[in-house]
mmCIF file of C-alpha atoms in Angstrom:
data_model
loop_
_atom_site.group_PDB
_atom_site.id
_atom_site.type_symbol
_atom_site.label_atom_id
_atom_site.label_comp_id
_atom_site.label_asym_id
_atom_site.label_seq_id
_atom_site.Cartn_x
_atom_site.Cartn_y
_atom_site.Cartn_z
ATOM 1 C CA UNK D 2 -14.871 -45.436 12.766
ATOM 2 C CA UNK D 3 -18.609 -44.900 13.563
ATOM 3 C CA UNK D 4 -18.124 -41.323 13.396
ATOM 4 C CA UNK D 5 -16.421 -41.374 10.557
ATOM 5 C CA UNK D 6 -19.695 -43.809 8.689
ATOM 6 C CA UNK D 7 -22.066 -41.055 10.221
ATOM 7 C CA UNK D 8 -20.254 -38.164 8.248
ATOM 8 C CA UNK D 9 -20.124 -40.527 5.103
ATOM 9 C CA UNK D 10 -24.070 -41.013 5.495
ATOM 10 C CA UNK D 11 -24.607 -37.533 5.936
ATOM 11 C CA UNK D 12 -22.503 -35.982 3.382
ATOM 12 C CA UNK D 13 -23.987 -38.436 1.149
ATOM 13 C CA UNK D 14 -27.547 -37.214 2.075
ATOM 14 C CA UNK D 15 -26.887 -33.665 1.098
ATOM 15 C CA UNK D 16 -25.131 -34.865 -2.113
ATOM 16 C CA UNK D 17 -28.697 -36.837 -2.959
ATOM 17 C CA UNK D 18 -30.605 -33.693 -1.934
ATOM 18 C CA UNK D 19 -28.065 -31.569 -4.241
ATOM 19 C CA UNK D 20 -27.906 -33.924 -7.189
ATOM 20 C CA UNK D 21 -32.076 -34.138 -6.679
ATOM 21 C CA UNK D 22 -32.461 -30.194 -7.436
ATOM 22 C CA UNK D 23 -32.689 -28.416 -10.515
ATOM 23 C CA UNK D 24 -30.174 -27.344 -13.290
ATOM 24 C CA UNK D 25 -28.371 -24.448 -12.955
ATOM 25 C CA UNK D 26 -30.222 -21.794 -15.471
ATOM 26 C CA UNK D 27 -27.504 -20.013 -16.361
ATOM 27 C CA UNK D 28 -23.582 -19.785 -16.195
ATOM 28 C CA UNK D 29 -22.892 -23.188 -17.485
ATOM 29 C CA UNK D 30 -19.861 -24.393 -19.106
ATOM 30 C CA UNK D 31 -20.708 -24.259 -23.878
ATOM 31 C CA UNK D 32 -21.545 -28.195 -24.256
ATOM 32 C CA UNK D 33 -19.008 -30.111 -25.657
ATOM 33 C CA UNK D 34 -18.762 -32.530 -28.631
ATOM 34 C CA UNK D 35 -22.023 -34.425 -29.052
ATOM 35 C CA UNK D 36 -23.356 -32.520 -26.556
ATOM 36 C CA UNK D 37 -25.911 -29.967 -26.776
ATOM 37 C CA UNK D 38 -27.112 -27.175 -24.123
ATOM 38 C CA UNK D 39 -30.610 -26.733 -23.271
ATOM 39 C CA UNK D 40 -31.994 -23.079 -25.039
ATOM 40 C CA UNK D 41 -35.448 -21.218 -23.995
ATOM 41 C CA UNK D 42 -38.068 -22.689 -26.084
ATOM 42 C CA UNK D 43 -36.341 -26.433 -27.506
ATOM 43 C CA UNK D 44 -37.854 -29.583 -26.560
ATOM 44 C CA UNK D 45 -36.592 -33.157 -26.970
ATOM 45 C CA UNK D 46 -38.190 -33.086 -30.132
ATOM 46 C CA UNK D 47 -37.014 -29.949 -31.764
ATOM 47 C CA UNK D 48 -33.780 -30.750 -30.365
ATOM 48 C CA UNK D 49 -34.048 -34.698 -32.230
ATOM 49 C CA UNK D 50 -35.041 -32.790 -35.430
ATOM 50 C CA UNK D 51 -31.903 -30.188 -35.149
ATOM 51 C CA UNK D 52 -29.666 -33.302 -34.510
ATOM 52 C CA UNK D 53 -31.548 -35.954 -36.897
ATOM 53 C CA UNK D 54 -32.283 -38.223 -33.410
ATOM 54 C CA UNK D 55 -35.198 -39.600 -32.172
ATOM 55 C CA UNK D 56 -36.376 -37.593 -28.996
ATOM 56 C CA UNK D 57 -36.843 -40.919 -27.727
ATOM 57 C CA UNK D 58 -33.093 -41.946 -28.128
ATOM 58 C CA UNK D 59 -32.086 -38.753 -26.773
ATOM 59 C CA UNK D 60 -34.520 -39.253 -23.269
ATOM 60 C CA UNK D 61 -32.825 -42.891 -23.212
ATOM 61 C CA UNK D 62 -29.067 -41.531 -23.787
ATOM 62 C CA UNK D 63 -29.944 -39.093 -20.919
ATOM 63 C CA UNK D 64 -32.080 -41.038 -18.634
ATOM 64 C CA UNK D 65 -34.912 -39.045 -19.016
ATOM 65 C CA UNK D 66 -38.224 -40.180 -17.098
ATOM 66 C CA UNK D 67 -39.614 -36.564 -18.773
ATOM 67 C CA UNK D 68 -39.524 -35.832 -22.180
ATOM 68 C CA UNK D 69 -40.987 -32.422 -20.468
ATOM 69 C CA UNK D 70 -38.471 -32.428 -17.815
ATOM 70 C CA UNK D 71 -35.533 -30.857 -19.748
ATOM 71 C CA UNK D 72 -34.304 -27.107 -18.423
ATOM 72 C CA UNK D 73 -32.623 -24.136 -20.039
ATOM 73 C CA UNK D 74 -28.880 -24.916 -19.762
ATOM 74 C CA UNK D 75 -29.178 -27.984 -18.988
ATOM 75 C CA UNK D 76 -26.224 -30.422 -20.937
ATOM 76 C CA UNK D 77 -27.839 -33.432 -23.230
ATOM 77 C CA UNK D 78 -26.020 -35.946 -25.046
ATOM 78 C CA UNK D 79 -27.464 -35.995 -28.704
ATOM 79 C CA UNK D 80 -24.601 -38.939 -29.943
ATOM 80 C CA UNK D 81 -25.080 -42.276 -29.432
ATOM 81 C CA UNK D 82 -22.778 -43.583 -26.266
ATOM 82 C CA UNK D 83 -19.381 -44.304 -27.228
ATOM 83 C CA UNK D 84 -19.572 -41.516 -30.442
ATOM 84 C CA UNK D 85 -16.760 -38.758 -29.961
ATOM 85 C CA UNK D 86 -19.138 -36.362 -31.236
ATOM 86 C CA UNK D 87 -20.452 -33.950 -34.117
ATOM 87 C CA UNK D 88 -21.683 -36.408 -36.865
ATOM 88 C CA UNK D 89 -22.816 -40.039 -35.396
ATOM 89 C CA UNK D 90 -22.476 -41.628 -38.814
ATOM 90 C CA UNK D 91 -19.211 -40.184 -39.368
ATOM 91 C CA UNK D 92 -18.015 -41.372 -36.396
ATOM 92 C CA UNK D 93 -18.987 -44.975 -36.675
ATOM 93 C CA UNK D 94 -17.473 -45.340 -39.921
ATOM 94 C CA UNK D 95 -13.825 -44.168 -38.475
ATOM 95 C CA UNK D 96 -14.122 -46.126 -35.699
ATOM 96 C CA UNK D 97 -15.529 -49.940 -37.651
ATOM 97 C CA UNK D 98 -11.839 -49.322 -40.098
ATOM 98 C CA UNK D 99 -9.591 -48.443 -36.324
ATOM 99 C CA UNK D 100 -7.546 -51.277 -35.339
ATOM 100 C CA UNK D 101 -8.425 -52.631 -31.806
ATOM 101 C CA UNK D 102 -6.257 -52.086 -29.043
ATOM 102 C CA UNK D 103 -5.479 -53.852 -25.939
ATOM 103 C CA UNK D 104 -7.213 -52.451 -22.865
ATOM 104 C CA UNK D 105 -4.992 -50.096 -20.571
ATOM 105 C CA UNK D 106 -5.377 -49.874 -16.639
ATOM 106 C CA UNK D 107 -5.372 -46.006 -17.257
ATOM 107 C CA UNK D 108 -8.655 -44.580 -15.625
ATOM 108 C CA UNK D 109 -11.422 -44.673 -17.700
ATOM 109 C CA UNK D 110 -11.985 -41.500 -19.747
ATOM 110 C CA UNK D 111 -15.227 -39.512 -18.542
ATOM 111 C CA UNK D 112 -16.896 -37.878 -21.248
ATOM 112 C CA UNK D 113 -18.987 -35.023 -19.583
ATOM 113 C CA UNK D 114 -19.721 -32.301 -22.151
ATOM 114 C CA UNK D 115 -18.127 -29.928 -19.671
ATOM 115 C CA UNK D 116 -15.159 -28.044 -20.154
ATOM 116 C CA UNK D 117 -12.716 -28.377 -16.840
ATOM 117 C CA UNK D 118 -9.550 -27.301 -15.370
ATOM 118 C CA UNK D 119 -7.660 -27.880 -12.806
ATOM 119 C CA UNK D 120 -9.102 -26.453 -9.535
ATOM 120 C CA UNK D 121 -5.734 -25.568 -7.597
ATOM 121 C CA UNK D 122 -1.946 -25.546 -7.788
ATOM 122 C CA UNK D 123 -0.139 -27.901 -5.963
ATOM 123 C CA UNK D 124 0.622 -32.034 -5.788
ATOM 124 C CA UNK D 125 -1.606 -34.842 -5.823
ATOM 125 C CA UNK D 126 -1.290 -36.551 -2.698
ATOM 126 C CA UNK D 127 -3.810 -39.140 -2.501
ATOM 127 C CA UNK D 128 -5.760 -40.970 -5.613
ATOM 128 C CA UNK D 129 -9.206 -42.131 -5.990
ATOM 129 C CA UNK D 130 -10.130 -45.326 -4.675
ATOM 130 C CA UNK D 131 -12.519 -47.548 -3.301
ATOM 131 C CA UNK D 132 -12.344 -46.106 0.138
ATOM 132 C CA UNK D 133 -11.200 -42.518 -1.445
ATOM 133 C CA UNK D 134 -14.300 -41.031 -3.455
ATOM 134 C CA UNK D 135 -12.270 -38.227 -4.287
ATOM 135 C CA UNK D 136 -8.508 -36.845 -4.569
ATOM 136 C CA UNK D 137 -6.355 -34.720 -1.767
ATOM 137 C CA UNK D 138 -4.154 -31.447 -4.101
ATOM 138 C CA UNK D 139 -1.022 -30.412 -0.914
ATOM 139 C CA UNK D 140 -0.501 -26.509 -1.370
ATOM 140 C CA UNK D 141 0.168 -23.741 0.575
ATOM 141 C CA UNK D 142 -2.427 -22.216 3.261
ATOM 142 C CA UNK D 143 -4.381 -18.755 1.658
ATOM 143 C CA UNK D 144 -3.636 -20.214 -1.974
ATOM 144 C CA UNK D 145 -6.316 -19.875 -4.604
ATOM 145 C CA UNK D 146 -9.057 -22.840 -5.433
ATOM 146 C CA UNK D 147 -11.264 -22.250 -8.614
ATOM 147 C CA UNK D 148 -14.294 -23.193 -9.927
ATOM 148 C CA UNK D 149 -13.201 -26.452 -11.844
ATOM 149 C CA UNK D 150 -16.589 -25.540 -14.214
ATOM 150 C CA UNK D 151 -18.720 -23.124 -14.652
ATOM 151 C CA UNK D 152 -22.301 -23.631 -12.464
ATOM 152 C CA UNK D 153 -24.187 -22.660 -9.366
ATOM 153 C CA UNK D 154 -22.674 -23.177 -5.407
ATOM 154 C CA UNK D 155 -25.536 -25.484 -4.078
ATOM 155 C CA UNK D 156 -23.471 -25.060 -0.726
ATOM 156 C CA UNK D 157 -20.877 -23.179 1.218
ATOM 157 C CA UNK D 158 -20.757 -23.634 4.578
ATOM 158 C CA UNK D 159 -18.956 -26.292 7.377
ATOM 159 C CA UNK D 160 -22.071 -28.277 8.412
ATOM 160 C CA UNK D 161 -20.727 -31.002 7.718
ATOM 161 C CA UNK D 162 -17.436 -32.529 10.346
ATOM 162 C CA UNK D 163 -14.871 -34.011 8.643
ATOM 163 C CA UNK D 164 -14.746 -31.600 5.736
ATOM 164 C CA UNK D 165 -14.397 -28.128 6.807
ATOM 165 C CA UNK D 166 -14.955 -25.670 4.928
ATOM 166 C CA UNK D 167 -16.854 -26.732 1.961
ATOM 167 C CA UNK D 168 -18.133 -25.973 -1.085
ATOM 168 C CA UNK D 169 -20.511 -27.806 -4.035
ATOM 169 C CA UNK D 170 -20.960 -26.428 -7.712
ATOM 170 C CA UNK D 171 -23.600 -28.113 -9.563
ATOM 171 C CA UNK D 172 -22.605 -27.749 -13.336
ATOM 172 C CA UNK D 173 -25.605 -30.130 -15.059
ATOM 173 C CA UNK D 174 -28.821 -31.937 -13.990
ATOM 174 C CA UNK D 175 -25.819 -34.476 -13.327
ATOM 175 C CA UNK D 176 -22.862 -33.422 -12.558
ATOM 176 C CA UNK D 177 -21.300 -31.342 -9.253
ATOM 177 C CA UNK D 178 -17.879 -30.818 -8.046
ATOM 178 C CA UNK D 179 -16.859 -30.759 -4.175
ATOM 179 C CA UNK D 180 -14.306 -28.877 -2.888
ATOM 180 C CA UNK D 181 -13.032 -29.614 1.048
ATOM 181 C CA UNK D 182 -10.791 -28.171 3.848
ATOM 182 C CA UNK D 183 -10.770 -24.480 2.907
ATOM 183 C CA UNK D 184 -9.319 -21.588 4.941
ATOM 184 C CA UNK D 185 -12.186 -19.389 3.434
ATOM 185 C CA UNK D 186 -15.204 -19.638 1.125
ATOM 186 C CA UNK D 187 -15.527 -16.841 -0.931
ATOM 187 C CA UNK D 188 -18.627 -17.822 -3.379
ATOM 188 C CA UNK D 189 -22.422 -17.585 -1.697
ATOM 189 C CA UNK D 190 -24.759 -20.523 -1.568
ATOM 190 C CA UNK D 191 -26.900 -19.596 -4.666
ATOM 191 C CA UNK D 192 -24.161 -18.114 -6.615
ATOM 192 C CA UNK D 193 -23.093 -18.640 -10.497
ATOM 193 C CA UNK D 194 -19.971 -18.888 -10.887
ATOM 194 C CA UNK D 195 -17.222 -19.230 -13.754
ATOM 195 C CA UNK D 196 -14.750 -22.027 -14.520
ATOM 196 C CA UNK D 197 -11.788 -20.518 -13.253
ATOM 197 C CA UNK D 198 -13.220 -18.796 -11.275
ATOM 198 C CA UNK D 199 -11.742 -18.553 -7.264
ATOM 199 C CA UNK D 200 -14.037 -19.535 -4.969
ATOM 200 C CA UNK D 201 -12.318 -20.351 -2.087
ATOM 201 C CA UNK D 202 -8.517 -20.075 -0.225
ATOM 202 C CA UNK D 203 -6.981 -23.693 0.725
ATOM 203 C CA UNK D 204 -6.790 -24.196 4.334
ATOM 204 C CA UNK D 205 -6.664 -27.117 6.793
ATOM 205 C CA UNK D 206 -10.304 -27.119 8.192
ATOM 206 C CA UNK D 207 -11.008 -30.212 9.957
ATOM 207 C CA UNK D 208 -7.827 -31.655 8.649
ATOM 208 C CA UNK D 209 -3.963 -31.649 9.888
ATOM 209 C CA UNK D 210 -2.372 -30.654 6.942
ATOM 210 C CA UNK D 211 -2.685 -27.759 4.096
ATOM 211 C CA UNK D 212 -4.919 -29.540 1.486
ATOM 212 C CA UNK D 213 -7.932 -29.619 -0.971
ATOM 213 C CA UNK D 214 -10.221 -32.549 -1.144
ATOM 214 C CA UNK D 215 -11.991 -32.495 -4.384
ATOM 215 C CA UNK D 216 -14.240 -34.548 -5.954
ATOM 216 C CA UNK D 217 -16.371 -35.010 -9.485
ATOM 217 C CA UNK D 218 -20.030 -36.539 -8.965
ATOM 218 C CA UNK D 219 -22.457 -37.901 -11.918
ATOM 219 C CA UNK D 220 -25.904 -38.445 -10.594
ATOM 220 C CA UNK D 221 -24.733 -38.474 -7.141
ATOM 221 C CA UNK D 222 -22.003 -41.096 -7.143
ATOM 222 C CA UNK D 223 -18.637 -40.289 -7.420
ATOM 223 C CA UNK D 224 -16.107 -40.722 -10.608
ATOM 224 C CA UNK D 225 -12.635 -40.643 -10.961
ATOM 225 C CA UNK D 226 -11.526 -37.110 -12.079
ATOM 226 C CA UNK D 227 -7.895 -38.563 -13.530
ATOM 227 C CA UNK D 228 -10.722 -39.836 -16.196
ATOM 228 C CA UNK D 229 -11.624 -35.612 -16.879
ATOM 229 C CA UNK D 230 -7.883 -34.848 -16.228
ATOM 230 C CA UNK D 231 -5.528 -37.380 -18.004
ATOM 231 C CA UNK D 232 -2.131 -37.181 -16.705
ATOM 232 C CA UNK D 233 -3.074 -35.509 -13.409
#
């Protein structure tokens, strides 16, 4: 059990130290709905102009210490919180005449800006939970794992015991993706890589069965991807 809290500590150390560095500048996934990615030369406030926001509501929406601090490719919400996207004003209005409706215990949906996909074949064999930051996908040994979005591998190595094999993409100033357990990395530390792209073959390294550990991070702490992937 004490190992197992000194792997925790330390994988969450390099996931600080990954989630701490800068944006990918190049290779990230087209910014969704109400999302807008970072070009050469915008700033918050030519970006507020282009979207009729305030640069200051656009720093707060992002948690932005910097109105400087933004980088090429980086993903910034230009909505207001809970707008689906495109026009704000628009949206408001549809949503003040939509009935209300009772609370689900579905996962809560993630809005990211990203574009993802599924990174393997295979089933889900263990959900994300309290204890479980992440979910297990049971396949077969050699089979392909992809880039679940486009971004740069911040790591690719088995430094780490209890993992493997492993693999991080960092897709935003925010956002990464963790894959576990392979049988072989095939993307570089440093690396862009595409969404869909394979990066790796599932394996059992440091674990007894044929899996892939994955998980979704937003500033370093860990979401539920059946939020990015409903009905997964």
């Amino acid at each position: 059990m004490r190992m197992q809290k000194i792997r925790l500590a330390v994988f969450g150390v390099l996931i600080a130290m990954i989630a701490a560095c800068s944006t990918p500048n190049g290779g990230t996934a087209p910014a969704g709905p109400g999302y807008y990615t970072v070009q050469k030369g915008d700033t918050l406030y030519s970006i507020g102009r282009k979207f009729n926001q305030s640069h200051r509501s656009i720093a707060s929406w992002n948690k932005l210490a910097d109105a400087n601090g933004i980088e090429v490719g980086q993903v910034l919400r230009v909505v207001p919180p809970g707008s689906a996207g495109g026009n704000a004003t628009e949206t408001k209005t549809r949503a003040a005449s939509t009935p209300s409706v009772t609370p689900s215990s579905s996962p809560k949906v993630e809005e990211t800006g990203i574009d993802w996909i599924w990174p393997t074949d295979g089933v889900k064999t263990a959900s994300f939970s309290a204890k479980k930051k992440g979910i297990e996908i049971a396949g077969q040994s050699g089979q392909p794992v992809l880039a679940a979005a486009s971004g740069k591998v911040m790591y690719a190595g088995s430094g780490i015991r209890g993992y493997g094999n492993l693999l991080i993409i960092k897709h935003t100033g925010s956002l990464l993706s963790v894959y576990a357990h392979n049988k072989v990395i095939l993307a570089k530390e440093g690396q862009m890589v595409s969404k869909g792209q394979q990066i790796a073959e599932m394996g059992k390294s440091d674990s007894s069965t044929v899996k892939l550990y994955f998980e979704i991070r937003r500033d370093g702490k860990p979401i539920d991807p059946a939020g990015i992937f409903p009905g997964r």
